[in-house]
Every structure is written in C-alpha cells, then in structure tokens.
Amino acid sequence: MKIALIGWRNAWPPLIVAVVLLALTIGLSSALHPSGVGFLGVILFLLAAGSVAVAAYLVLVCSRPIAAVGAFVTGIAIVVAFYVAPQPWVLWTTLFFIGIGLIAFDTRRDVPDRGAWPLLLLRVFIGWAWVDNAQDHFWNGQWLSGTGGQFLQAANGVVGRTPLHPLDPLYQGFVRGAMVPNPDLWAALTACGELTFGVLLAIGFATPVAAYLSIWQSSNYILEKGLIAHGAYTDKAFLAAQVVLLVTQAGLAYGLDASLRRHVPAWFARWLLGAQPAEPSPSPAPTLQPSPRAVQTG
C-alpha cells in the first residue's frame, strides 16, 4: 500500500475538528482572560500530560515501546525549552530530535510507504520551526511579559501601515479592535498555537488537524505583512509546505498516525487522523512441528 493523497471524505472531518478547537480556544480564553504566562502553563501541562498518555497507549495497545519513549522524551524537551533558564536551546533541541528519531524508528513497521521519508523530513522541519519560534518569542521577544512585548509592536505596525490590497482594511480592523487592546492574551494565543501545532506536526499525531491549524497560523502572518508584500515570502513558503503535509497525509510517514490508526477506534482515525482505520499487522502463525512417528518393532 502506498501513501495516497487525502480524499475529501477524509479531509473534511479534521477540518471541522480544527475549526471547533480554534473557536473554543479563542472563545474560552477571551471569556476567562488568563495571563499570557498562565495560558502558556496550561498548554505546557496539556502537552506534557498528552505525551505521557500517548506513550502509555503506544506501549499497552500498539506494542511500540520505542515510539512511546520518543513521545515521552519529546514532551520533556518542550518543558525544558520553556522552564530551564537560561534559554536552553541546545538541550531542548537535542532532546526534541532524539524523541522524533525514536518515533520514526519504531513506527517504520507501520508505514504504508517506506519511500515517503522526504515527507518525514518536511514534517519534522516545519514542526521544529514552529516550536523554535514559540520559545524564541518567550525568551527574546518578551511576548508573555504582560504587555505583549514585540507582539504588540508588530500589531501596531499592522494597524499603522498603508493598505496594500482589498483584504488589508478588514484584517487591520480586526487587529485594531481585538489584538491591540488585549496584547498579552493574543500574544499567548499566537505563541502557544505555534508550540502546539509544531509539536503535533513533528511527532506526526493528528497531523491533518495540525496542518489545518498551521495553515490558519501562516495565513495570519501573511495577512499581517500584506498578501502581496515581499516580506511575507517565508510565510507563503511555510503555508505551501503545510498544504503538502495535509494532502499527502504526512503523519503516516514515520509518524505516530501510522501506528495509531491500526489500533484507535474508527471515529478517532476518521476525525483526528484523517484516515480509514487499518487492520492490525497479523502476527505470524505458529509453526507446527511434525510429531515423531512411532517406530514399530516386532
């Protein structure tokens, strides 16, 4: 079986999940209005707890202990990236790639097309770049300092620049009305979005959902700089790469999706993995040894 492009029947359920998650997160955070650091703490807790839960499932249900260790190590890397001072770039990055490597190694038996390793490289690079961006905003951009830091500066730049195309006034109005008055909240939403989408893409878990959300995030960055602005070329390249990850079902290329789809319920495979559940790999039939024949004497 080769990895095929995702069909519409498999593409729309993760899209609905992505939209619902996005609406719930923005709605609840706007109603509760947590501090940026507090919101980050909740997201880090959820990611760490999720890595433990996924690791347990991989061991107990999927029989993939090495991938389980990889998921756990990746969770540790994320916590280290934000809680160990001074900024531990080398340490968290090393742990992060060790975890991803263990996942790729152990899920290779479940990959439908072992020649799809370029999708693994693209997926991990995009995921790592999101996470690296998020931790840099935390340590160097002062996004979660309580005032929005460089996030607020960027938002004021969006509001003050000359419109370049018809969509600009609409997006500038949104930034002026929502982000500028609440810079700490929107800085946290943006940074934690990068962190969460990046982790999910890198480990290949719920990859279609993460790809849709990444496309949304990159689209915001493009609109922030201007749809036709030259300065948005990096974001456009990222968006194109995220579309590739979505349509090629890149989580099946040495990601957790490849192993999980064989064991999760059908609804989980459809709505979160964007794939039809696969049959578990058959265990080899026991070899029957010929019984010794009795030797007749007489």
CSV table of C-alpha atoms in Angstrom, one decimal:
chain,number,residue,atom,x,y,z
A,1,MET,CA,0.0,0.0,0.0
A,2,LYS,CA,1.4,3.4,-1.0
A,3,ILE,CA,0.6,6.7,0.7
A,4,ALA,CA,-2.1,8.4,-1.4
A,5,LEU,CA,-3.4,11.9,-1.5
A,6,ILE,CA,-6.1,12.6,1.1
A,7,GLY,CA,-9.6,12.4,-0.3
A,8,TRP,CA,-12.4,14.9,0.5
A,9,ARG,CA,-14.1,12.2,2.6
A,10,ASN,CA,-11.1,12.0,4.8
A,11,ALA,CA,-10.2,15.7,4.7
A,12,TRP,CA,-13.3,17.4,6.0
A,13,PRO,CA,-13.6,15.7,9.4
A,14,PRO,CA,-10.2,17.0,10.6
A,15,LEU,CA,-11.1,20.4,9.2
A,16,ILE,CA,-14.2,20.5,11.4
A,17,VAL,CA,-12.2,19.5,14.4
A,18,ALA,CA,-9.6,22.2,13.7
A,19,VAL,CA,-12.3,24.9,13.4
A,20,VAL,CA,-14.1,23.8,16.6
A,21,LEU,CA,-10.8,23.7,18.6
A,22,LEU,CA,-9.9,27.1,17.3
A,23,ALA,CA,-13.3,28.6,18.1
A,24,LEU,CA,-13.3,27.0,21.6
A,25,THR,CA,-9.8,28.1,22.5
A,26,ILE,CA,-10.3,31.7,21.4
A,27,GLY,CA,-13.8,31.9,22.9
A,28,LEU,CA,-12.8,30.5,26.3
A,29,SER,CA,-9.6,32.4,26.6
A,30,SER,CA,-11.4,35.7,25.7
A,31,ALA,CA,-14.1,35.0,28.3
A,32,LEU,CA,-11.6,33.9,31.1
A,33,HIS,CA,-8.8,36.3,30.0
A,34,PRO,CA,-5.9,34.4,31.6
A,35,SER,CA,-2.5,35.9,31.8
A,36,GLY,CA,-0.1,35.0,29.0
A,37,VAL,CA,2.2,33.1,31.3
A,38,GLY,CA,-0.8,31.3,32.8
A,39,PHE,CA,-2.1,30.3,29.4
A,40,LEU,CA,1.3,29.0,28.4
A,41,GLY,CA,1.4,27.0,31.6
A,42,VAL,CA,-1.9,25.3,30.8
A,43,ILE,CA,-0.7,24.5,27.3
A,44,LEU,CA,2.6,23.0,28.5
A,45,PHE,CA,0.7,20.9,31.1
A,46,LEU,CA,-1.6,19.6,28.4
A,47,LEU,CA,1.3,18.8,26.1
A,48,ALA,CA,3.2,17.0,28.8
A,49,ALA,CA,0.2,15.1,30.1
A,50,GLY,CA,-0.7,14.2,26.5
A,51,SER,CA,2.8,12.9,25.8
A,52,VAL,CA,2.5,10.6,28.8
A,53,ALA,CA,-0.9,9.4,27.8
A,54,VAL,CA,0.2,8.7,24.2
A,55,ALA,CA,3.3,6.9,25.4
A,56,ALA,CA,1.1,4.7,27.7
A,57,TYR,CA,-1.2,3.9,24.7
A,58,LEU,CA,1.7,3.1,22.5
A,59,VAL,CA,3.1,0.6,25.0
A,60,LEU,CA,-0.1,-1.0,26.2
A,61,VAL,CA,-2.2,-1.1,23.0
A,62,CYS,CA,0.2,-0.6,20.0
A,63,SER,CA,3.2,-2.5,21.3
A,64,ARG,CA,5.5,0.3,20.2
A,65,PRO,CA,7.7,0.9,23.3
A,66,ILE,CA,10.5,2.8,21.5
A,67,ALA,CA,8.0,5.2,20.0
A,68,ALA,CA,6.5,5.6,23.4
A,69,VAL,CA,9.9,6.6,24.8
A,70,GLY,CA,10.2,9.0,21.9
A,71,ALA,CA,6.8,10.7,22.7
A,72,PHE,CA,7.8,11.0,26.3
A,73,VAL,CA,11.3,12.5,25.5
A,74,THR,CA,9.6,15.0,23.1
A,75,GLY,CA,7.3,16.1,26.0
A,76,ILE,CA,10.3,16.5,28.2
A,77,ALA,CA,12.0,18.6,25.5
A,78,ILE,CA,9.1,21.0,25.4
A,79,VAL,CA,9.0,21.5,29.1
A,80,VAL,CA,12.8,22.1,29.2
A,81,ALA,CA,12.5,24.6,26.4
A,82,PHE,CA,10.3,26.9,28.5
A,83,TYR,CA,11.2,26.2,32.1
A,84,VAL,CA,15.0,25.8,32.2
A,85,ALA,CA,17.0,29.1,32.3
A,86,PRO,CA,19.0,30.5,30.7
A,87,GLN,CA,17.5,29.7,27.3
A,88,PRO,CA,18.4,26.0,26.8
A,89,TRP,CA,18.4,26.0,23.0
A,90,VAL,CA,21.0,23.2,22.5
A,91,LEU,CA,19.5,21.0,25.3
A,92,TRP,CA,15.8,21.1,24.3
A,93,THR,CA,16.6,20.8,20.6
A,94,THR,CA,18.8,17.7,21.1
A,95,LEU,CA,16.1,16.1,23.2
A,96,PHE,CA,13.4,17.1,20.7
A,97,PHE,CA,15.2,15.4,17.8
A,98,ILE,CA,16.1,12.3,19.8
A,99,GLY,CA,12.4,11.9,20.6
A,100,ILE,CA,11.4,12.3,17.0
A,101,GLY,CA,14.1,9.9,15.9
A,102,LEU,CA,12.8,7.2,18.2
A,103,ILE,CA,9.3,7.7,17.0
A,104,ALA,CA,10.4,7.4,13.3
A,105,PHE,CA,12.4,4.3,14.1
A,106,ASP,CA,9.7,2.4,15.9
A,107,THR,CA,6.8,3.4,13.5
A,108,ARG,CA,8.7,2.2,10.4
A,109,ARG,CA,6.9,-1.1,10.6
A,110,ASP,CA,3.5,0.6,10.2
A,111,VAL,CA,4.4,3.0,7.4
A,112,PRO,CA,2.5,2.2,4.2
A,113,ASP,CA,5.3,3.5,2.0
A,114,ARG,CA,8.8,3.5,3.4
A,115,GLY,CA,9.9,5.6,0.4
A,116,ALA,CA,7.9,8.5,1.9
A,117,TRP,CA,10.8,9.6,4.1
A,118,PRO,CA,11.0,13.1,2.4
A,119,LEU,CA,7.6,13.8,4.0
A,120,LEU,CA,9.1,12.9,7.4
A,121,LEU,CA,11.9,15.5,6.9
A,122,LEU,CA,9.5,18.2,5.8
A,123,ARG,CA,7.0,17.5,8.6
A,124,VAL,CA,9.7,17.5,11.3
A,125,PHE,CA,11.3,20.6,9.9
A,126,ILE,CA,8.1,22.6,9.9
A,127,GLY,CA,7.1,21.3,13.3
A,128,TRP,CA,10.5,22.1,14.8
A,129,ALA,CA,10.5,25.6,13.2
A,130,TRP,CA,7.1,26.4,14.9
A,131,VAL,CA,8.3,25.2,18.3
A,132,ASP,CA,11.6,27.1,17.9
A,133,ASN,CA,9.7,30.2,17.0
A,134,ALA,CA,7.4,29.9,20.1
A,135,GLN,CA,10.3,29.5,22.6
A,136,ASP,CA,12.1,32.4,21.0
A,137,HIS,CA,9.1,34.6,21.4
A,138,PHE,CA,9.1,33.6,25.1
A,139,TRP,CA,12.7,34.2,25.8
A,140,ASN,CA,13.7,37.0,23.5
A,141,GLY,CA,10.6,38.6,22.2
A,142,GLN,CA,9.0,39.2,25.6
A,143,TRP,CA,5.7,38.2,24.2
A,144,LEU,CA,4.4,36.9,27.5
A,145,SER,CA,5.8,39.7,29.7
A,146,GLY,CA,2.3,41.0,30.4
A,147,THR,CA,2.4,43.9,27.9
A,148,GLY,CA,2.7,41.9,24.7
A,149,GLY,CA,6.3,42.9,24.1
A,150,GLN,CA,7.3,42.7,20.4
A,151,PHE,CA,3.9,41.2,19.6
A,152,LEU,CA,2.3,44.5,20.4
A,153,GLN,CA,4.9,46.3,18.4
A,154,ALA,CA,4.1,44.1,15.4
A,155,ALA,CA,0.3,44.6,15.9
A,156,ASN,CA,0.7,48.4,16.0
A,157,GLY,CA,2.8,48.1,12.8
A,158,VAL,CA,-0.1,46.2,11.1
A,159,VAL,CA,-2.6,48.9,12.1
A,160,GLY,CA,-0.3,51.8,11.0
A,161,ARG,CA,0.9,50.5,7.6
A,162,THR,CA,-0.6,51.6,4.3
A,163,PRO,CA,-3.2,49.0,2.9
A,164,LEU,CA,-1.7,47.0,0.0
A,165,HIS,CA,-4.8,45.1,-1.2
A,166,PRO,CA,-8.6,45.0,-0.5
A,167,LEU,CA,-8.3,42.5,2.4
A,168,ASP,CA,-5.9,44.7,4.3
A,169,PRO,CA,-8.5,47.1,5.8
A,170,LEU,CA,-10.6,44.2,7.1
A,171,TYR,CA,-7.6,42.5,8.7
A,172,GLN,CA,-6.2,45.8,10.1
A,173,GLY,CA,-9.6,46.5,11.6
A,174,PHE,CA,-9.6,43.0,13.3
A,175,VAL,CA,-6.1,43.7,14.7
A,176,ARG,CA,-7.1,47.2,15.9
A,177,GLY,CA,-10.2,46.0,17.6
A,178,ALA,CA,-9.1,42.7,19.1
A,179,MET,CA,-5.4,42.3,19.3
A,180,VAL,CA,-4.1,45.8,20.2
A,181,PRO,CA,-6.5,46.2,23.3
A,182,ASN,CA,-5.5,42.7,24.5
A,183,PRO,CA,-1.9,42.1,23.5
A,184,ASP,CA,-1.0,39.7,26.3
A,185,LEU,CA,-3.8,37.3,25.5
A,186,TRP,CA,-3.3,37.4,21.7
A,187,ALA,CA,0.5,37.0,22.1
A,188,ALA,CA,-0.1,33.9,24.2
A,189,LEU,CA,-2.7,32.5,21.8
A,190,THR,CA,-0.2,33.0,18.9
A,191,ALA,CA,2.9,31.6,20.6
A,192,CYS,CA,1.0,28.7,22.1
A,193,GLY,CA,-0.5,28.0,18.7
A,194,GLU,CA,2.9,27.8,17.2
A,195,LEU,CA,4.0,25.5,20.0
A,196,THR,CA,1.1,23.1,19.9
A,197,PHE,CA,0.9,22.9,16.1
A,198,GLY,CA,4.6,22.4,15.9
A,199,VAL,CA,4.7,19.5,18.4
A,200,LEU,CA,1.8,17.7,16.7
A,201,LEU,CA,3.4,18.0,13.3
A,202,ALA,CA,6.8,16.9,14.4
A,203,ILE,CA,5.6,13.7,16.1
A,204,GLY,CA,3.0,13.1,13.4
A,205,PHE,CA,0.0,13.0,15.7
A,206,ALA,CA,-3.4,14.2,14.4
A,207,THR,CA,-1.4,15.6,11.5
A,208,PRO,CA,-4.4,16.8,9.3
A,209,VAL,CA,-5.8,18.8,12.3
A,210,ALA,CA,-2.3,20.3,13.0
A,211,ALA,CA,-1.8,21.0,9.3
A,212,TYR,CA,-5.1,22.9,9.0
A,213,LEU,CA,-4.3,24.9,12.1
A,214,SER,CA,-0.8,25.6,10.8
A,215,ILE,CA,-2.3,26.9,7.6
A,216,TRP,CA,-4.5,29.2,9.6
A,217,GLN,CA,-1.5,30.5,11.5
A,218,SER,CA,0.6,31.1,8.5
A,219,SER,CA,-2.3,32.8,6.8
A,220,ASN,CA,-2.5,35.3,9.7
A,221,TYR,CA,1.2,36.1,9.3
A,222,ILE,CA,0.8,36.6,5.6
A,223,LEU,CA,-2.2,39.0,6.2
A,224,GLU,CA,-0.2,40.7,8.9
A,225,LYS,CA,2.6,41.6,6.5
A,226,GLY,CA,0.3,42.0,3.4
A,227,LEU,CA,-0.9,39.4,1.0
A,228,ILE,CA,1.2,40.8,-1.8
A,229,ALA,CA,4.1,42.1,0.3
A,230,HIS,CA,7.5,40.7,-0.4
A,231,GLY,CA,8.2,40.4,3.3
A,232,ALA,CA,5.7,37.6,3.6
A,233,TYR,CA,7.5,35.2,1.2
A,234,THR,CA,8.8,33.0,4.1
A,235,ASP,CA,5.3,32.6,5.5
A,236,LYS,CA,4.0,31.8,2.0
A,237,ALA,CA,6.6,29.1,1.6
A,238,PHE,CA,5.6,27.7,5.0
A,239,LEU,CA,1.9,27.7,4.0
A,240,ALA,CA,2.7,25.8,0.8
A,241,ALA,CA,4.7,23.2,2.8
A,242,GLN,CA,1.8,22.8,5.2
A,243,VAL,CA,-0.6,22.2,2.4
A,244,VAL,CA,1.7,19.5,1.1
A,245,LEU,CA,1.7,17.9,4.6
A,246,LEU,CA,-2.1,17.9,4.6
A,247,VAL,CA,-2.8,16.5,1.2
A,248,THR,CA,-0.1,13.8,1.5
A,249,GLN,CA,-1.2,12.5,4.9
A,250,ALA,CA,2.3,13.1,6.1
A,251,GLY,CA,1.6,11.7,9.6
A,252,LEU,CA,1.6,8.2,8.0
A,253,ALA,CA,5.3,8.7,7.0
A,254,TYR,CA,7.1,7.6,10.1
A,255,GLY,CA,4.8,9.4,12.5
A,256,LEU,CA,2.5,8.3,15.3
A,257,ASP,CA,-0.5,8.4,13.0
A,258,ALA,CA,0.9,5.4,11.1
A,259,SER,CA,0.9,3.2,14.3
A,260,LEU,CA,-2.2,4.6,16.0
A,261,ARG,CA,-4.5,4.2,13.0
A,262,ARG,CA,-4.2,0.4,13.4
A,263,HIS,CA,-5.4,0.4,17.0
A,264,VAL,CA,-7.6,3.5,17.7
A,265,PRO,CA,-11.4,3.5,17.3
A,266,ALA,CA,-12.7,4.2,13.8
A,267,TRP,CA,-14.1,7.6,14.8
A,268,PHE,CA,-10.7,8.7,16.1
A,269,ALA,CA,-9.0,7.6,12.9
A,270,ARG,CA,-11.5,9.5,10.8
A,271,TRP,CA,-11.9,12.7,12.7
A,272,LEU,CA,-8.3,13.2,14.1
A,273,LEU,CA,-6.1,11.2,11.8
A,274,GLY,CA,-8.0,11.8,8.5
A,275,ALA,CA,-7.5,8.1,7.6
A,276,GLN,CA,-9.5,5.0,7.5
A,277,PRO,CA,-8.6,2.6,10.3
A,278,ALA,CA,-6.1,0.0,9.1
A,279,GLU,CA,-6.1,-3.7,10.1
A,280,PRO,CA,-3.5,-4.6,12.8
A,281,SER,CA,-0.5,-6.3,11.4
A,282,PRO,CA,-1.2,-10.0,11.5
A,283,SER,CA,1.0,-12.0,13.9
A,284,PRO,CA,2.9,-14.8,12.4
A,285,ALA,CA,1.2,-18.1,12.6
A,286,PRO,CA,2.9,-20.6,14.9
A,287,THR,CA,5.0,-23.2,13.1
A,288,LEU,CA,3.7,-26.7,13.7
A,289,GLN,CA,6.5,-29.2,14.4
A,290,PRO,CA,5.9,-32.7,12.9
A,291,SER,CA,5.3,-35.2,15.7
A,292,PRO,CA,7.8,-38.1,15.8
A,293,ARG,CA,6.4,-41.2,14.2
A,294,ALA,CA,6.3,-44.3,16.4
A,295,VAL,CA,8.7,-47.0,15.4
A,296,GLN,CA,7.1,-50.4,15.2
A,297,THR,CA,9.2,-53.3,16.3
A,298,GLY,CA,8.4,-57.0,16.1
